[in-house]
Short mmCIF file of C-alpha atoms and ligand atoms in Angstrom, two decimals:
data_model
loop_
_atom_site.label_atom_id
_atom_site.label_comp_id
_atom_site.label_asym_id
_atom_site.label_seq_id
_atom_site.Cartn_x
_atom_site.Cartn_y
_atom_site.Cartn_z
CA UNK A 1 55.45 86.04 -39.92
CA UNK A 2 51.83 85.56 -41.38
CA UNK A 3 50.39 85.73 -37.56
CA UNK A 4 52.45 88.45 -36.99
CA UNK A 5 51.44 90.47 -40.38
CA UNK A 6 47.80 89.76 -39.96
CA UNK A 7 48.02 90.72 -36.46
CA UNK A 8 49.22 93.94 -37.06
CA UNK A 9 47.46 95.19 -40.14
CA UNK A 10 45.28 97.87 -37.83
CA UNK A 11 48.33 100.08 -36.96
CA UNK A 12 50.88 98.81 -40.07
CA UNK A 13 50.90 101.83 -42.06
CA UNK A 14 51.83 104.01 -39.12
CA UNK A 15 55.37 102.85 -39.84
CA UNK A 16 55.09 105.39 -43.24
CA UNK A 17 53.96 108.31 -40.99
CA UNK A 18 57.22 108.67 -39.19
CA UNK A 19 58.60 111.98 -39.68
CA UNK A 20 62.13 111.48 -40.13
CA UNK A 21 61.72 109.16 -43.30
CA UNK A 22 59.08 111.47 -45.25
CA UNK A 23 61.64 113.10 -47.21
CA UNK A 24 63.33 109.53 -47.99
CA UNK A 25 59.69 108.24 -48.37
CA UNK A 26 58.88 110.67 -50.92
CA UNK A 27 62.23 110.24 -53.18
CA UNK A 28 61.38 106.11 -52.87
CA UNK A 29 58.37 106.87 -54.55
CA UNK A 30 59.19 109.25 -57.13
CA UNK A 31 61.44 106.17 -57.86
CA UNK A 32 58.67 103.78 -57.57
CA UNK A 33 56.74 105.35 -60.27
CA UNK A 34 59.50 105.95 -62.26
CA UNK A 35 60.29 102.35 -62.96
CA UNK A 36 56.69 101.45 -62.92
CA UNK A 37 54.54 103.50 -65.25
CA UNK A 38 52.38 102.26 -67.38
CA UNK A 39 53.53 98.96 -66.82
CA UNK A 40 51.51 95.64 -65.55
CA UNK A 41 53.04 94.98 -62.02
CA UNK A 42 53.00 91.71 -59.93
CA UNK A 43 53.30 92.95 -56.46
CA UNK A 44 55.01 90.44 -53.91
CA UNK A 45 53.59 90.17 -50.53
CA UNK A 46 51.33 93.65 -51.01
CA UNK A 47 50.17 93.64 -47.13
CA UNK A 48 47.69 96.08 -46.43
CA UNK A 49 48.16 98.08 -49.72
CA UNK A 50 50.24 101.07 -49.66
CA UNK A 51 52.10 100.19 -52.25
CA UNK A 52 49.30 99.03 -53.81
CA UNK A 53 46.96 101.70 -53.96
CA UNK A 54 49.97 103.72 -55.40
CA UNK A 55 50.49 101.20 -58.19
CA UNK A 56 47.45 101.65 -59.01
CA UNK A 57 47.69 104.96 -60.10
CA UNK A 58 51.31 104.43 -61.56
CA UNK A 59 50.71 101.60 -63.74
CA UNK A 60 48.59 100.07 -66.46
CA UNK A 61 47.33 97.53 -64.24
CA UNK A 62 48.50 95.64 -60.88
CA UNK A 63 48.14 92.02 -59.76
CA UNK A 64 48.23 92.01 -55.65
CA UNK A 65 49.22 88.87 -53.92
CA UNK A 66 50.42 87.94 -50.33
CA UNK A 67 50.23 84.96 -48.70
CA UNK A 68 47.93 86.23 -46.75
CA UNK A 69 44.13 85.98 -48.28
CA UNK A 70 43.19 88.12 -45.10
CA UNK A 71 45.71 91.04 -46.64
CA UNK A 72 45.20 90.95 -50.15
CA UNK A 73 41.79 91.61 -49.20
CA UNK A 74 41.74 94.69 -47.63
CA UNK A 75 44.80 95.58 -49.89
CA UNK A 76 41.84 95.31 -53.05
CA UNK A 77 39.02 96.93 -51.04
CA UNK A 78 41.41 100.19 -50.58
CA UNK A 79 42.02 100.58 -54.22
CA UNK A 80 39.92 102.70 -55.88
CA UNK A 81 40.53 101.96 -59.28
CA UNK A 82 39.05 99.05 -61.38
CA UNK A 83 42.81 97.98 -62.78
CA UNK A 84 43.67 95.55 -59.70
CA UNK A 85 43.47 92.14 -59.54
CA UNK A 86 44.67 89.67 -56.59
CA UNK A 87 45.59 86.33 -55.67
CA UNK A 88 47.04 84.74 -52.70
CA UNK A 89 50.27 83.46 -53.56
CA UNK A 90 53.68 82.49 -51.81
CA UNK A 91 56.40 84.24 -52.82
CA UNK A 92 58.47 81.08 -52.74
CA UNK A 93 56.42 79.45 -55.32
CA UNK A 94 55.64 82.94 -57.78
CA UNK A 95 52.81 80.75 -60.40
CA UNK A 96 54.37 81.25 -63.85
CA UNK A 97 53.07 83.86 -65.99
CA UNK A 98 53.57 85.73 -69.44
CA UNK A 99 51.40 88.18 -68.39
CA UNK A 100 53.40 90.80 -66.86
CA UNK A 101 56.37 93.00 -67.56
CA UNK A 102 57.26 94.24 -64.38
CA UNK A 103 57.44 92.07 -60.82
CA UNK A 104 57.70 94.46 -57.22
CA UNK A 105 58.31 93.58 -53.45
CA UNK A 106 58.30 96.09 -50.84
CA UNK A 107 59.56 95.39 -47.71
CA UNK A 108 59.85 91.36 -47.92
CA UNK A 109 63.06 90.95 -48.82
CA UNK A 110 64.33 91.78 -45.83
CA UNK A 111 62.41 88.77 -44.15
CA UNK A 112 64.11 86.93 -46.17
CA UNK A 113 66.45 84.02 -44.72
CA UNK A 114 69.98 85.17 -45.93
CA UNK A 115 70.09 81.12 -47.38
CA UNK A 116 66.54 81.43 -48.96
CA UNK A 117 67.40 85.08 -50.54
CA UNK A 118 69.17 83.03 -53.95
CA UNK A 119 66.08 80.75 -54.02
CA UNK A 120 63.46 83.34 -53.74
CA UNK A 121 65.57 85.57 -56.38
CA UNK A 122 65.84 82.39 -58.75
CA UNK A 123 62.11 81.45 -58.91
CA UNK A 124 61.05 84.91 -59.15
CA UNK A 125 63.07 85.04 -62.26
CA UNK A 126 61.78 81.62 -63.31
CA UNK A 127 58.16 82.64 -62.73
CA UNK A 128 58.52 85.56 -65.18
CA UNK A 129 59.80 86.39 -69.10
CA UNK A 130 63.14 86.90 -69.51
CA UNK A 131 62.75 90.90 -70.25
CA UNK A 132 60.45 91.31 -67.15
CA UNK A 133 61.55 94.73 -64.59
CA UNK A 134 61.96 93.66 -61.01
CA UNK A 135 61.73 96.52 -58.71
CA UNK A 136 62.57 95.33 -54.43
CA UNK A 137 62.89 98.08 -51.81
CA UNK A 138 63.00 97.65 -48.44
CA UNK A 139 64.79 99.67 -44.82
CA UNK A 140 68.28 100.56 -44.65
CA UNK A 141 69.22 100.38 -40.68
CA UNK A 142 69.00 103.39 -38.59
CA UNK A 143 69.97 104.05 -35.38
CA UNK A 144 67.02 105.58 -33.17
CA UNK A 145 64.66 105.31 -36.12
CA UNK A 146 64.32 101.13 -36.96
CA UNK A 147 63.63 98.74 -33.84
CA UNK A 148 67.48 97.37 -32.53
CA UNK A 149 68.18 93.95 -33.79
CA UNK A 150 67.71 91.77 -30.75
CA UNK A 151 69.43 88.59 -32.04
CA UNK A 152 71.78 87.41 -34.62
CA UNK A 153 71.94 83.74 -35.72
CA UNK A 154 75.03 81.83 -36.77
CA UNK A 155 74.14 82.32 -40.67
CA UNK A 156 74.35 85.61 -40.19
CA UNK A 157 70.07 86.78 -40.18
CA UNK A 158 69.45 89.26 -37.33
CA UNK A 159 66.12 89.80 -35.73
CA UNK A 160 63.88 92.00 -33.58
CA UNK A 161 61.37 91.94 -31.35
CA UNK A 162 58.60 93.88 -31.81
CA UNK A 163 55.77 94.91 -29.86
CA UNK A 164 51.96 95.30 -30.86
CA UNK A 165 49.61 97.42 -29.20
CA UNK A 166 47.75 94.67 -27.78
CA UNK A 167 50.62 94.05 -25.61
CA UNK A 168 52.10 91.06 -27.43
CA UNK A 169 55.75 90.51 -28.45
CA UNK A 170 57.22 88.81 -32.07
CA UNK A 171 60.73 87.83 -32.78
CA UNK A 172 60.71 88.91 -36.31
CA UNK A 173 63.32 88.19 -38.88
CA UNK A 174 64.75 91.39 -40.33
CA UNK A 175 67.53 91.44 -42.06
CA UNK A 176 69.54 94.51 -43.64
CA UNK A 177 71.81 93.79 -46.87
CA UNK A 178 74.52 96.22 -47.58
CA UNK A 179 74.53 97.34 -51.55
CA UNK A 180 77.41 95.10 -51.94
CA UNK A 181 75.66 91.83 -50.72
CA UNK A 182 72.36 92.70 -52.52
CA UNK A 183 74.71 93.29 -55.91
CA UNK A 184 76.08 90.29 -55.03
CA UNK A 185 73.26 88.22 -54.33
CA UNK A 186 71.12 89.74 -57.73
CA UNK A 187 73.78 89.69 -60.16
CA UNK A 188 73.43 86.15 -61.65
CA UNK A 189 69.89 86.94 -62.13
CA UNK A 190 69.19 90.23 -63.31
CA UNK A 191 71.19 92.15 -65.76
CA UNK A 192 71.48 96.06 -65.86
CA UNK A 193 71.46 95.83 -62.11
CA UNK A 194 71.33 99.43 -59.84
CA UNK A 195 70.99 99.48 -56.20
CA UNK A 196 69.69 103.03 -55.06
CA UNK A 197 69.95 103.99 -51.56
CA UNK A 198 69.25 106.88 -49.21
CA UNK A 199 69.28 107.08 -46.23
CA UNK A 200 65.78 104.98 -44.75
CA UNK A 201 66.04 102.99 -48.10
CA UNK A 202 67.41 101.03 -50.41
CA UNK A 203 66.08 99.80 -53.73
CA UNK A 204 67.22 97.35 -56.29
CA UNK A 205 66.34 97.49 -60.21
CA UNK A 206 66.95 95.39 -62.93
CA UNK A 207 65.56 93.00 -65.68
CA UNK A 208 65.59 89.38 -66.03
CA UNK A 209 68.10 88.05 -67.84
CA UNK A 210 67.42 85.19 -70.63
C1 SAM B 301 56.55 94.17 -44.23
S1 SAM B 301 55.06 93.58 -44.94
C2 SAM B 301 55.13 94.45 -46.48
C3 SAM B 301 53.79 94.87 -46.97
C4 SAM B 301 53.78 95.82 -48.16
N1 SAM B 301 54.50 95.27 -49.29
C5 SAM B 301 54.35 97.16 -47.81
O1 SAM B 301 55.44 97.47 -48.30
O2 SAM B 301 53.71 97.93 -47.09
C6 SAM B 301 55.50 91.94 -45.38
C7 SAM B 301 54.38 91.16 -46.05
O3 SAM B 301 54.90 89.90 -46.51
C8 SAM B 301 53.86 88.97 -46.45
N2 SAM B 301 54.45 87.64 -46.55
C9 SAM B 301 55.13 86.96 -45.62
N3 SAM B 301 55.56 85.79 -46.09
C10 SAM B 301 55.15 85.73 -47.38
C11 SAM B 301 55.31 84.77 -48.42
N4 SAM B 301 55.99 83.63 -48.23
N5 SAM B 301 54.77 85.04 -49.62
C12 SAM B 301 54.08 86.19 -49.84
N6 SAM B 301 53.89 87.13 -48.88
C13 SAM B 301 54.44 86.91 -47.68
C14 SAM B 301 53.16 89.28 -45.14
O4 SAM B 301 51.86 88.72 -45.09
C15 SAM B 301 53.18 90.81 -45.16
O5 SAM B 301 52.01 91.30 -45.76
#
């Protein structure tokens, strides 16, 4: 996934210009700034900044990590603002810190292994206060608008292949929860738990419990 995501960093945000999702795109991140203003943000696996540079303008201050040094990188040098900070980090092994009150992952959780969703959802709340907002959002599956799932393995993780413009084809994992499963799968962690969808989206809210 990291060859793939540094790969494709020249042409990723073209996947927030497509014209059926602005509408969904725009209510995501009224939400977005909602839940994050004025707050100090970790952001999970930032990529090339979109969500970043918004953050940035939402918030008190943001921290940008991936595990990609190559990403957080240019995910800094498009923020205009002096309030973000970065680190390369694995979302699998979130350093602990006091330092923040709200923790954010766009668009990861879906390459999440179904089995490694509990683990990633149990450090995350491990690596933060008790107290601590965690905002994920990621696609809801449309027909005609996401890439088909190619593939679905026996646990249940389905997966596309996707196609760069340099010609080159990834198997990607990418996996699509219903509200139910991500309820599910958040509950023991988080309390006040919502799941928001619309149509291209969904996002999950909540706070860690103690
Ligand atoms: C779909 S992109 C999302 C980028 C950005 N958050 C956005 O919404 O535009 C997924 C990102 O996850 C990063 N990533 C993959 N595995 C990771 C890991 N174990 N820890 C942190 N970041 C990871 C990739 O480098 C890539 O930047």
């Amino acid at each position: 996934m990291l060859q793939y995501y540094e790969q494709r960093y020249p042409e990723y945000e073209a996947i927030y210009a497509k014209p059926e999702r602005q509408v969904d795109l725009v209510w995501l991140e009224a939400r977005i700034r909602e839940l994050t203003s004025y707050k100090c943000v970790y952001e999970i696996a930032c990529g090339t900044g979109y969500w970043t540079r918004r953050l940035a303008s939402f918030a008190e201050r943001v921290h940008a990590t991936d595990v990609s040094q190559k990403l957080v990188d240019l995910a800094v040098s498009g923020c205009a603002s002096d309030n973000v900070t970065s680190e390369t980090a694995d979302a699998f092994n979130i350093p602990k810190s006091q330092n923040f009150n709200c923790v954010l992952a766009g668009f990861f959780y879906s390459h999440v292994l179904i089995k490694q969703q509990s683990p990633f959802l149990k450090g995350l709340a491990e690596s933060f206060l008790p107290g601590t907002r965690v905002v994920l959002f990621d696609n809801r599956y449309v027909e005609g608008s996401n890439t088909a799932v190619s593939r679905c393995s026996d646990e249940g993780d389905t997966y596309q292949t996707r196609l760069l413009s340099d010609g080159s084809s990834h198997e990607v994992l990418k996996n699509f929860p219903t509200e139910s499963e991500l309820k599910t799968t958040c509950a023991p962690f988080l309390r006040d738990l919502e799941v928001m969808e619309c149509q291209y989206y969904w996002l999950v809210t909540g706070i860690i419990s103690d």
